[in-house]
Short mmCIF file of C-alpha atoms in Angstrom, two decimals:
data_model
loop_
_atom_site.label_atom_id
_atom_site.label_comp_id
_atom_site.label_asym_id
_atom_site.label_seq_id
_atom_site.Cartn_x
_atom_site.Cartn_y
_atom_site.Cartn_z
CA MET A 1 11.08 -12.18 -34.65
CA LYS A 2 9.58 -8.78 -33.89
CA VAL A 3 7.71 -8.93 -30.58
CA TYR A 4 5.42 -6.27 -29.16
CA VAL A 5 5.41 -6.31 -25.34
CA ALA A 6 2.24 -4.80 -23.86
CA GLN A 7 2.36 -3.79 -20.18
CA ILE A 8 -1.27 -2.75 -19.88
CA ASN A 9 -3.55 -1.60 -17.08
CA VAL A 10 -5.83 -4.57 -16.43
CA LEU A 11 -9.15 -3.81 -14.76
CA PRO A 12 -10.34 -6.47 -12.29
CA GLY A 13 -13.41 -8.34 -13.49
CA ASN A 14 -14.03 -6.09 -16.50
CA PRO A 15 -13.57 -8.14 -19.69
CA ASP A 16 -15.35 -5.55 -21.85
CA ALA A 17 -13.00 -2.69 -20.94
CA ASN A 18 -9.95 -4.96 -21.06
CA LEU A 19 -10.90 -6.15 -24.54
CA GLU A 20 -11.01 -2.57 -25.79
CA THR A 21 -7.52 -2.01 -24.37
CA VAL A 22 -6.28 -5.19 -26.06
CA LYS A 23 -7.82 -4.19 -29.39
CA ALA A 24 -6.06 -0.83 -29.32
CA VAL A 25 -2.72 -2.45 -28.45
CA VAL A 26 -3.03 -5.03 -31.23
CA ALA A 27 -3.72 -2.26 -33.73
CA ARG A 28 -0.56 -0.42 -32.63
CA ALA A 29 1.44 -3.64 -32.71
CA LYS A 30 0.36 -4.34 -36.30
CA LYS A 31 1.23 -0.80 -37.31
CA ALA A 32 4.68 -1.19 -35.75
CA GLY A 33 5.30 -4.32 -37.82
CA ALA A 34 5.19 -6.79 -34.94
CA GLU A 35 4.75 -10.48 -35.62
CA LEU A 36 3.75 -11.33 -32.07
CA VAL A 37 2.11 -9.32 -29.30
CA LEU A 38 2.51 -10.39 -25.67
CA PHE A 39 -0.04 -9.54 -22.96
CA PRO A 40 0.08 -10.14 -19.17
CA GLU A 41 -1.76 -12.88 -17.37
CA ASP A 42 -5.55 -12.48 -17.31
CA ALA A 43 -5.32 -9.42 -19.54
CA LEU A 44 -8.91 -10.00 -20.66
CA SER A 45 -10.66 -11.41 -17.60
CA GLY A 46 -8.92 -9.45 -14.87
CA ASN A 47 -9.52 -12.62 -12.90
CA TYR A 48 -6.69 -12.67 -10.43
CA TYR A 49 -7.45 -14.33 -7.16
CA LYS A 50 -8.88 -11.39 -5.19
CA LEU A 51 -11.79 -11.00 -7.57
CA GLY A 52 -13.82 -13.11 -5.16
CA SER A 53 -17.15 -14.74 -5.89
CA ARG A 54 -17.75 -12.58 -8.93
CA GLN A 55 -15.62 -14.94 -10.99
CA VAL A 56 -18.35 -17.61 -10.79
CA GLU A 57 -21.12 -15.27 -11.96
CA SER A 58 -22.60 -16.51 -15.23
CA GLU A 59 -22.66 -13.00 -16.72
CA TYR A 60 -18.97 -12.47 -15.99
CA GLN A 61 -18.00 -15.86 -17.42
CA GLU A 62 -20.03 -15.19 -20.56
CA LYS A 63 -18.23 -11.87 -21.07
CA CYS A 64 -14.89 -13.64 -20.67
CA ARG A 65 -15.83 -16.14 -23.38
CA ASP A 66 -17.00 -13.36 -25.68
CA ALA A 67 -13.69 -11.59 -25.21
CA GLU A 68 -11.82 -14.79 -26.02
CA LEU A 69 -13.81 -15.22 -29.22
CA ALA A 70 -12.95 -11.66 -30.19
CA LEU A 71 -9.25 -12.48 -30.02
CA GLU A 72 -9.58 -14.99 -32.83
CA GLU A 73 -10.65 -12.21 -35.17
CA LEU A 74 -7.94 -9.89 -33.87
CA SER A 75 -5.21 -12.45 -34.49
CA LYS A 76 -5.42 -12.19 -38.26
CA GLY A 77 -2.01 -11.03 -39.42
CA ILE A 78 -0.39 -11.26 -35.99
CA GLU A 79 0.13 -13.80 -33.26
CA ILE A 80 -1.36 -12.97 -29.88
CA LEU A 81 -0.26 -14.50 -26.62
CA VAL A 82 -2.28 -13.89 -23.49
CA GLY A 83 -1.38 -15.59 -20.23
CA ASN A 84 -4.42 -17.06 -18.53
CA SER A 85 -5.15 -18.70 -15.19
CA ASP A 86 -8.87 -19.22 -15.85
CA ALA A 87 -10.27 -22.74 -15.86
CA PHE A 88 -12.26 -22.51 -19.11
CA ASP A 89 -12.71 -25.68 -21.12
CA GLU A 90 -12.03 -24.20 -24.55
CA CYS A 91 -9.40 -21.72 -25.72
CA MET A 92 -10.12 -19.29 -28.51
CA TYR A 93 -6.73 -17.56 -28.51
CA SER A 94 -4.34 -17.81 -31.41
CA HIS A 95 -2.02 -18.99 -28.65
CA TYR A 96 -3.38 -19.94 -25.25
CA VAL A 97 -0.98 -21.14 -22.60
CA ASP A 98 -0.73 -21.13 -18.85
CA GLY A 99 1.32 -18.70 -16.76
CA ASN A 100 4.48 -20.79 -17.21
CA MET A 101 4.19 -20.71 -21.00
CA GLU A 102 4.95 -24.41 -21.42
CA GLY A 103 5.18 -25.64 -24.97
CA TRP A 104 6.50 -22.39 -26.45
CA GLU A 105 8.32 -23.19 -29.69
CA HIS A 106 10.18 -19.98 -30.58
CA ASP A 107 13.82 -19.32 -29.70
CA PHE A 108 12.83 -17.45 -26.57
CA GLU A 109 10.59 -18.08 -23.59
CA VAL A 110 7.78 -16.01 -22.14
CA TYR A 111 6.62 -15.68 -18.56
CA SER A 112 3.29 -13.89 -18.22
CA ALA A 113 2.41 -12.64 -14.73
CA GLU A 114 -0.02 -10.48 -12.79
CA GLN A 115 1.83 -10.30 -9.51
CA GLU A 116 1.13 -7.73 -6.82
CA PHE A 117 3.84 -5.31 -5.79
CA THR A 118 5.73 -6.02 -2.59
CA LEU A 119 9.01 -4.56 -1.51
CA GLY A 120 11.73 -6.93 -2.68
CA LYS A 121 9.65 -8.39 -5.50
CA GLU A 122 12.27 -7.26 -8.04
CA ILE A 123 14.84 -9.59 -6.51
CA SER A 124 12.53 -12.61 -6.39
CA VAL A 125 11.36 -12.14 -10.00
CA ASN A 126 14.93 -11.82 -11.22
CA ALA A 127 15.92 -14.98 -9.35
CA PHE A 128 13.00 -16.90 -10.82
CA CYS A 129 13.62 -15.73 -14.38
CA GLU A 130 17.37 -16.33 -14.16
CA LYS A 131 16.65 -19.90 -13.08
CA PHE A 132 14.17 -20.23 -15.93
CA VAL A 133 16.80 -19.00 -18.42
CA ARG A 134 19.40 -21.45 -17.15
CA GLY A 135 16.98 -24.29 -17.74
CA SER A 136 16.13 -23.29 -21.30
CA ASN A 137 19.30 -21.47 -22.42
CA LYS A 138 17.03 -19.00 -24.18
CA PRO A 139 16.13 -15.33 -23.64
CA ILE A 140 12.97 -14.78 -21.63
CA VAL A 141 10.35 -12.03 -21.84
CA TYR A 142 8.66 -11.35 -18.49
CA VAL A 143 5.45 -9.41 -19.13
CA SER A 144 3.41 -8.08 -16.23
CA ALA A 145 0.35 -5.88 -15.84
CA VAL A 146 -0.18 -2.61 -14.05
CA GLY A 147 -3.31 -1.66 -12.17
CA THR A 148 -4.81 -2.05 -8.72
CA ASN A 149 -7.19 -4.33 -6.89
CA ASN A 150 -9.24 -3.81 -3.74
CA SER A 151 -10.05 -6.89 -1.66
CA GLY A 152 -12.16 -4.88 0.79
CA LYS A 153 -9.43 -5.15 3.43
CA ASN A 154 -6.41 -4.26 1.32
CA ILE A 155 -5.55 -2.36 -1.83
CA TYR A 156 -2.84 -3.85 -4.02
CA ALA A 157 -0.80 -2.55 -6.93
CA LEU A 158 0.29 -4.48 -9.98
CA ASP A 159 3.59 -2.78 -10.71
CA GLY A 160 4.50 -3.89 -14.22
CA ALA A 161 8.30 -3.63 -14.54
CA SER A 162 8.14 -6.02 -17.50
CA ARG A 163 11.59 -6.97 -18.69
CA VAL A 164 13.63 -8.97 -21.16
CA TYR A 165 16.51 -11.24 -20.14
CA ASP A 166 19.18 -12.45 -22.54
CA LYS A 167 20.19 -16.10 -22.58
CA SER A 168 22.71 -15.49 -19.79
CA GLY A 169 19.96 -14.19 -17.48
CA LYS A 170 20.99 -10.53 -17.68
CA VAL A 171 18.24 -7.89 -17.86
CA VAL A 172 18.69 -6.10 -21.19
CA PHE A 173 15.47 -4.09 -21.13
CA ARG A 174 13.09 -3.10 -18.33
CA MET A 175 9.83 -1.16 -18.42
CA PRO A 176 8.93 1.30 -15.65
CA GLN A 177 6.84 0.45 -12.62
CA PHE A 178 3.27 1.66 -12.09
CA GLU A 179 2.57 2.89 -15.61
CA ALA A 180 1.36 1.33 -18.83
CA CYS A 181 4.07 0.85 -21.43
CA GLU A 182 4.52 -0.77 -24.83
CA ALA A 183 7.68 -1.62 -26.71
CA LEU A 184 8.77 -3.40 -29.88
CA ILE A 185 11.71 -5.74 -29.51
CA GLU A 186 13.42 -8.11 -31.90
CA ILE A 187 14.69 -11.52 -30.86
CA THR A 188 16.75 -13.38 -33.46
CA LYS A 189 18.89 -16.43 -32.73
CA SER A 190 18.71 -15.65 -29.01
CA LYS A 191 19.91 -12.07 -29.50
CA VAL A 192 17.70 -9.27 -28.16
CA LYS A 193 17.37 -5.80 -29.68
CA VAL A 194 15.00 -3.05 -28.54
CA LEU A 195 13.50 -1.30 -31.57
CA SER A 196 11.29 1.22 -29.76
CA LYS A 197 12.85 4.50 -28.67
CA ILE A 198 12.28 3.77 -25.00
CA LYS A 199 15.06 3.89 -22.44
CA THR A 200 15.29 0.99 -20.05
CA ALA A 201 13.93 1.94 -16.63
CA LYS A 202 16.31 1.80 -13.69
CA VAL A 203 15.46 -0.07 -10.50
CA GLN A 204 14.68 2.51 -7.85
CA GLU A 205 15.72 2.41 -4.22
CA PRO A 206 13.21 0.71 -1.88
CA ILE A 207 11.76 3.88 -0.34
CA ALA A 208 11.22 5.36 -3.81
CA GLN A 209 9.33 2.23 -4.85
CA ILE A 210 7.15 2.49 -1.75
CA HIS A 211 6.45 6.14 -2.50
CA ASP A 212 5.51 5.45 -6.11
CA ALA A 213 3.37 2.45 -5.17
CA LEU A 214 1.36 4.45 -2.62
CA VAL A 215 0.78 7.40 -4.95
CA TYR A 216 -0.25 5.02 -7.73
CA MET A 217 -2.70 3.08 -5.56
CA ILE A 218 -4.24 6.29 -4.21
CA ARG A 219 -4.70 7.76 -7.68
CA GLU A 220 -6.07 4.59 -9.28
CA ASN A 221 -8.49 3.71 -6.50
CA LEU A 222 -9.88 7.17 -5.91
CA ALA A 223 -10.66 7.23 -9.63
CA LYS A 224 -12.46 3.88 -9.27
CA PHE A 225 -14.35 5.25 -6.25
CA HIS A 226 -15.22 8.37 -8.28
CA ILE A 227 -13.68 10.49 -5.53
CA GLY A 228 -11.90 13.58 -6.81
CA ARG A 229 -11.29 15.40 -3.51
CA MET A 230 -9.92 14.36 -0.14
CA VAL A 231 -10.10 15.91 3.32
CA ILE A 232 -7.19 15.28 5.67
CA GLY A 233 -6.82 16.14 9.31
CA ALA A 234 -3.52 18.03 9.42
CA SER A 235 -2.22 17.82 12.97
CA GLY A 236 1.30 19.01 12.27
CA GLY A 237 2.59 15.51 12.95
CA ILE A 238 4.51 13.24 10.61
CA ASP A 239 1.72 10.85 9.58
CA SER A 240 -0.76 13.46 8.42
CA ALA A 241 2.02 15.39 6.69
CA VAL A 242 3.19 12.37 4.67
CA SER A 243 -0.40 11.42 3.85
CA ALA A 244 -1.11 14.93 2.63
CA VAL A 245 1.88 14.87 0.30
CA LEU A 246 0.94 11.50 -1.17
CA TYR A 247 -2.64 12.56 -1.84
CA ALA A 248 -1.52 15.89 -3.29
CA GLU A 249 0.78 14.06 -5.71
CA ALA A 250 -1.96 11.62 -6.61
CA ILE A 251 -4.90 13.96 -7.27
CA GLY A 252 -3.44 17.48 -7.19
CA ALA A 253 -2.91 19.83 -4.27
CA ALA A 254 -6.01 21.87 -5.11
CA ASN A 255 -8.14 18.80 -4.39
CA VAL A 256 -6.62 18.05 -0.97
CA TYR A 257 -8.27 20.00 1.84
CA LEU A 258 -6.20 20.19 5.03
CA VAL A 259 -7.98 20.87 8.31
CA ASN A 260 -6.23 21.63 11.59
CA MET A 261 -8.48 21.00 14.62
CA PRO A 262 -6.71 22.29 17.73
CA THR A 263 -7.60 22.07 21.39
CA ARG A 264 -5.78 23.50 24.41
CA PHE A 265 -3.40 20.54 24.20
CA ASN A 266 -2.05 21.38 20.75
CA SER A 267 1.23 23.30 20.70
CA ASN A 268 2.04 26.27 18.54
CA THR A 269 4.82 24.14 17.10
CA THR A 270 2.44 21.60 15.57
CA LYS A 271 -0.17 24.18 14.60
CA ASN A 272 2.48 26.16 12.72
CA ALA A 273 3.79 22.98 11.11
CA ALA A 274 0.32 22.15 9.79
CA ARG A 275 -0.03 25.65 8.35
CA ASP A 276 3.44 25.52 6.78
CA LEU A 277 2.72 22.15 5.21
CA ALA A 278 -0.41 23.49 3.53
CA LYS A 279 1.55 26.52 2.33
CA ASN A 280 4.35 24.37 0.92
CA LEU A 281 1.90 22.11 -0.88
CA LYS A 282 -0.44 24.96 -1.86
CA CYS A 283 -3.42 23.01 -0.50
CA PRO A 284 -6.65 24.61 0.76
CA TYR A 285 -6.28 24.99 4.53
CA MET A 286 -8.66 25.59 7.43
CA VAL A 287 -8.34 25.88 11.19
CA ALA A 288 -11.40 24.45 12.94
CA PRO A 289 -11.00 24.56 16.77
CA ILE A 290 -12.96 21.81 18.49
CA GLU A 291 -12.71 22.89 22.15
CA ASP A 292 -16.26 24.29 22.21
CA MET A 293 -17.62 21.12 20.60
CA LEU A 294 -15.94 18.97 23.23
CA THR A 295 -17.27 21.14 26.05
CA ALA A 296 -20.78 20.99 24.64
CA VAL A 297 -20.74 17.18 24.44
CA CYS A 298 -19.29 16.78 27.94
CA ASP A 299 -21.68 19.28 29.50
CA SER A 300 -24.69 17.83 27.72
CA LEU A 301 -23.91 14.25 28.71
CA GLY A 302 -23.11 15.34 32.26
CA LYS A 303 -26.69 16.59 32.65
CA CYS A 304 -28.17 13.29 31.52
CA SER A 305 -28.90 10.29 33.73
CA PHE A 306 -29.95 6.67 33.29
CA GLU A 307 -33.18 5.20 34.50
CA ARG A 308 -32.63 2.18 36.72
CA SER A 309 -28.93 3.01 37.16
CA ASP A 310 -26.96 5.55 39.15
CA LYS A 311 -24.06 5.64 36.63
CA LYS A 312 -23.03 9.18 35.70
CA ILE A 313 -21.38 10.13 32.40
CA ALA A 314 -18.29 12.09 33.38
CA VAL A 315 -16.13 12.31 30.22
CA GLU A 316 -12.55 12.50 31.41
CA GLY A 317 -9.17 10.78 31.13
CA ILE A 318 -8.85 8.31 28.25
CA ASN A 319 -12.53 8.83 27.42
CA PHE A 320 -11.92 12.52 26.86
CA GLU A 321 -8.90 11.69 24.69
CA ASN A 322 -11.02 9.37 22.57
CA LEU A 323 -13.75 11.99 22.32
CA GLN A 324 -11.23 14.38 20.79
CA ALA A 325 -10.22 11.85 18.14
CA ARG A 326 -13.82 10.94 17.32
CA THR A 327 -14.91 14.58 17.17
CA ARG A 328 -12.11 15.38 14.75
CA SER A 329 -12.69 12.48 12.40
CA ALA A 330 -16.25 11.20 12.65
CA SER A 331 -17.79 14.65 13.15
CA VAL A 332 -15.66 17.46 11.73
CA LEU A 333 -13.75 15.82 8.88
CA VAL A 334 -16.60 13.61 7.70
CA THR A 335 -19.00 16.57 7.74
CA ILE A 336 -16.59 18.77 5.78
CA ALA A 337 -16.05 15.93 3.31
CA SER A 338 -19.81 15.55 2.90
CA VAL A 339 -20.18 19.22 2.10
CA LEU A 340 -17.29 19.16 -0.37
CA GLY A 341 -18.26 15.87 -1.98
CA ALA A 342 -14.93 14.43 -0.85
CA GLY A 343 -13.48 11.44 0.94
CA VAL A 344 -11.60 11.20 4.24
CA THR A 345 -8.36 9.32 4.74
CA CYS A 346 -7.08 7.35 7.71
CA ASN A 347 -3.58 8.56 8.64
CA GLY A 348 -2.74 5.54 10.80
CA ASN A 349 0.47 3.54 10.41
CA LYS A 350 1.40 -0.12 11.00
CA SER A 351 2.90 0.55 14.44
CA GLU A 352 -0.40 2.01 15.64
CA ALA A 353 -2.42 -0.77 14.00
CA THR A 354 -0.26 -3.44 15.65
CA THR A 355 -0.83 -2.02 19.13
CA GLY A 356 -4.27 -0.49 18.74
CA TYR A 357 -2.83 2.94 19.51
CA CYS A 358 -5.74 4.60 17.74
CA THR A 359 -9.38 5.42 18.35
CA LEU A 360 -12.08 3.26 16.81
CA TYR A 361 -14.51 5.47 14.83
CA GLY A 362 -12.00 8.28 15.32
CA ASP A 363 -8.65 8.42 13.60
CA THR A 364 -9.37 5.00 12.08
CA CYS A 365 -12.08 6.53 9.85
CA GLY A 366 -11.46 6.76 6.13
CA VAL A 367 -12.02 5.39 2.64
CA MET A 368 -8.49 3.98 2.72
CA CYS A 369 -5.43 3.86 4.96
CA ALA A 370 -2.42 4.97 2.94
CA LEU A 371 0.26 4.39 5.59
CA GLY A 372 -1.23 1.31 7.24
CA ASP A 373 1.47 -1.04 5.95
CA LEU A 374 4.37 1.23 6.96
CA TRP A 375 6.05 1.14 10.35
CA LYS A 376 6.41 4.56 11.94
CA THR A 377 10.15 4.52 11.27
CA GLN A 378 9.35 3.93 7.59
CA VAL A 379 7.01 6.92 7.62
CA TYR A 380 9.94 9.06 8.77
CA GLU A 381 12.10 7.55 6.04
CA LEU A 382 9.42 8.37 3.49
CA ALA A 383 9.24 11.95 4.80
CA ARG A 384 12.98 12.36 4.31
CA TYR A 385 12.64 10.96 0.79
CA ILE A 386 9.86 13.46 0.02
CA ASN A 387 12.14 16.27 1.26
CA ARG A 388 15.16 15.04 -0.71
CA LYS A 389 15.20 18.06 -3.03
CA LYS A 390 13.46 20.74 -0.98
CA GLU A 391 11.54 21.08 2.27
CA ILE A 392 7.92 20.12 1.69
CA ILE A 393 7.19 18.51 5.03
CA PRO A 394 8.15 21.07 7.69
CA LYS A 395 11.26 20.30 9.69
CA ALA A 396 9.24 20.55 12.90
CA SER A 397 6.98 17.66 11.85
CA ILE A 398 10.03 15.43 11.52
CA GLU A 399 11.94 16.55 14.59
CA ILE A 400 9.26 16.90 17.30
CA PRO A 401 8.35 13.83 19.37
CA ALA A 402 5.55 11.80 17.82
CA SER A 403 2.49 12.67 19.88
CA ALA A 404 -1.28 12.54 19.69
CA GLU A 405 -1.46 15.77 21.78
CA LEU A 406 -4.60 14.67 23.61
CA SER A 407 -3.59 15.63 27.16
CA ASP A 408 -1.03 17.55 29.19
CA ALA A 409 1.01 14.34 29.34
CA MET A 410 1.61 14.60 25.57
CA LYS A 411 3.13 18.10 25.29
CA VAL A 412 5.63 17.93 22.44
CA ASP A 413 7.44 21.14 23.45
CA GLU A 414 8.32 19.38 26.71
CA GLY A 415 9.58 16.31 24.88
CA LYS A 416 6.49 14.27 25.77
CA GLY A 417 4.98 11.97 23.19
CA ASP A 418 3.66 8.52 22.32
CA PRO A 419 4.22 5.53 24.61
CA ILE A 420 5.58 3.56 21.64
CA LYS A 421 9.35 3.98 21.39
CA TYR A 422 9.49 3.50 17.66
CA PRO A 423 13.20 2.79 17.01
CA TYR A 424 12.94 -0.27 19.27
CA HIS A 425 9.28 -1.22 19.22
CA ASP A 426 9.01 -1.15 15.43
CA LYS A 427 11.72 -3.80 15.26
CA LEU A 428 9.97 -5.88 17.92
CA PHE A 429 6.56 -5.58 16.28
CA ALA A 430 7.98 -6.37 12.84
CA TYR A 431 9.48 -9.55 14.27
CA TRP A 432 6.00 -10.58 15.36
CA VAL A 433 4.11 -9.43 12.26
CA ASP A 434 6.46 -9.45 9.26
CA ALA A 435 8.60 -12.38 10.40
CA ASN A 436 5.73 -14.36 11.99
CA HIS A 437 7.32 -14.98 15.39
CA GLY A 438 5.43 -15.28 18.67
CA LEU A 439 5.90 -13.80 22.11
CA ALA A 440 7.71 -16.91 23.35
CA ASP A 441 10.36 -16.42 20.66
CA THR A 442 11.13 -12.86 21.72
CA GLU A 443 11.06 -13.76 25.39
CA ALA A 444 13.68 -16.44 24.72
CA LEU A 445 15.86 -14.00 22.77
CA LEU A 446 15.62 -11.49 25.61
CA GLN A 447 16.73 -14.07 28.16
CA LYS A 448 19.65 -15.11 25.96
CA GLY A 449 20.71 -11.50 25.49
CA THR A 450 20.40 -11.71 21.70
CA LEU A 451 17.10 -9.86 21.19
CA CYS A 452 18.52 -6.64 19.73
CA LYS A 453 20.90 -8.49 17.42
CA VAL A 454 18.20 -10.80 16.03
CA ILE A 455 15.47 -8.20 15.51
CA GLY A 456 17.90 -5.50 14.35
CA ALA A 457 17.33 -3.02 17.18
CA ASP A 458 19.97 -0.62 18.51
CA ALA A 459 21.41 -2.12 21.71
CA ALA A 460 22.44 1.23 23.19
CA TYR A 461 18.94 2.66 22.71
CA PHE A 462 17.46 -0.51 24.24
CA LYS A 463 19.60 -0.08 27.37
CA LYS A 464 18.39 3.50 27.76
CA LEU A 465 14.77 2.35 27.63
CA PHE A 466 14.95 -0.45 30.20
CA LYS A 467 16.76 -0.72 33.52
CA ASN A 468 16.86 -4.52 33.37
CA LYS A 469 15.50 -7.58 31.58
CA ALA A 470 12.48 -7.70 33.86
CA ALA A 471 11.38 -4.23 32.76
CA ALA A 472 11.91 -5.12 29.09
CA LEU A 473 9.95 -8.34 29.54
CA GLU A 474 7.04 -6.55 31.20
CA ASP A 475 6.96 -4.02 28.36
CA MET A 476 7.10 -6.77 25.73
CA ARG A 477 4.25 -8.72 27.28
CA ALA A 478 2.08 -5.62 27.68
CA TRP A 479 2.38 -4.72 24.00
CA HIS A 480 1.77 -8.30 22.91
CA ARG A 481 -1.44 -8.43 24.96
CA ARG A 482 -2.63 -5.36 23.07
CA PHE A 483 -1.46 -6.81 19.74
CA ARG A 484 -3.53 -9.96 20.23
CA GLY A 485 -6.35 -8.26 22.11
CA ILE A 486 -7.91 -4.81 21.77
CA ALA A 487 -5.75 -3.97 18.75
CA LEU A 488 -7.19 -6.91 16.83
CA ALA A 489 -10.71 -5.70 17.52
CA LYS A 490 -9.75 -2.35 16.01
CA ARG A 491 -7.79 -3.75 13.05
CA ILE A 492 -10.67 -5.82 11.72
CA GLN A 493 -12.65 -2.57 11.38
CA PHE A 494 -9.89 -0.61 9.64
CA PRO A 495 -10.48 0.86 6.19
CA PRO A 496 -8.61 -0.87 3.33
CA ILE A 497 -4.85 -0.67 3.86
CA LEU A 498 -2.52 -0.02 0.94
CA SER A 499 -0.31 -3.12 0.81
CA VAL A 500 3.43 -2.85 0.11
CA SER A 501 5.19 -5.26 2.46
CA GLY A 502 3.73 -8.66 1.80
CA SER A 503 2.50 -8.78 5.41
CA ALA A 504 -0.21 -6.13 5.53
CA PHE A 505 -2.99 -6.55 8.08
CA GLY A 506 -6.20 -7.83 6.53
CA GLY A 507 -4.55 -9.46 3.54
CA GLU A 508 -1.33 -11.40 3.77
CA TYR A 509 -1.51 -11.18 7.56
CA THR A 510 -4.98 -12.60 8.10
CA GLU A 511 -6.60 -12.62 11.52
CA SER A 512 -9.79 -13.76 13.13
CA GLN A 513 -11.31 -12.74 16.41
CA GLY A 514 -11.46 -15.96 18.41
#
């Protein structure tokens, strides 16, 4: 039997547009001589579970039924199989089955899915399909959609990677991730042959999959937002550098405007790194010093006084640090973006989100947070991947201590930086967030002397950080208080985070402020 596998971009909640895509695919399938065309789950409705309350709207349901009726006409001369998870009473498909494809009568099985990308998904899908094959002793076609969805708190990618398994469970053909693809295959007496001139796509290393997922989600969602330009605060640090590269790949370097906003605390090292990054990427670049703006705000507020209170507004210490972050993002970047008709991104990462090491209404501003589901150590890994062929991210951005450069205590040229010691703390935080363990669990591991082994931290580095268990315990408890306290208050106001781990804040890792 000649089977046309359609890995299409499914638009959430848009049956009209999805129907047009399906029509075009069916026409190509007929022209190719296919007897059967396979579509992913919810290829018409786009009704996967993060569609929300829109799925109960009468207008949306009516459009879904109209699209189903249209399939009956399309099926003349070809069989059409569309996976569906909708609870409609009647089925107007030539074949209408659930996601598990029960009742399939050909000499192969089909599994139709619309699963979101998470790192490690490839392994779980293979394990599931291999088990499915063993039960049926037949080849299986796994067909999955591409596209993105925005829940309001997270942005997800459907990665495709549709594939065909022979009756032994071996993958004999695999489509690429994060792009639409169509292929004609022939399955006869359990033997699989690929008729289209398409090479099977190789499984990429994890960091490459993360890179491609982030670029894909940025590109797809900015298009949905009708945003063609982005403004990024380029500090010379690693986060802004990686963000800039991802956005430049997604929408073109000419549409990514990099702005360096120095104060007296910013070193020549980071200022030069920001300039070099823009040069390497060929992005528009601007230096916009904010020292005068800060002075004006502090002086102006210092002259003001409250009625019925003797409190004075002296902006200093942590308040002055926060003022810098808010001036950069909420004032300078947002204003530039307004003038350019652009969006602003949040450069924050998962380590900062976990601990609240960020400024609300400052560096947390943005239409999306591209790195929000990556630990800081993963951001460095991604930077090295980006530089695998040539230096795009300046060496200085990778080698200098991670630092917000908001005071004399954060001078990178003197080796001063963030209070988070990422090689250790990322492992600790991941144990809490990704592995769903509590403070009591890590306290017990520390007392047993097995903490580093269990969480995967370097024991020698740990010993350099802490003089004794008491110091390590105090540090652990302090960060956990922030994790469950002020950091939570900040996280629930974050822009949508691009999800890649399966434990992103706001989506899989849900929280409430209680």
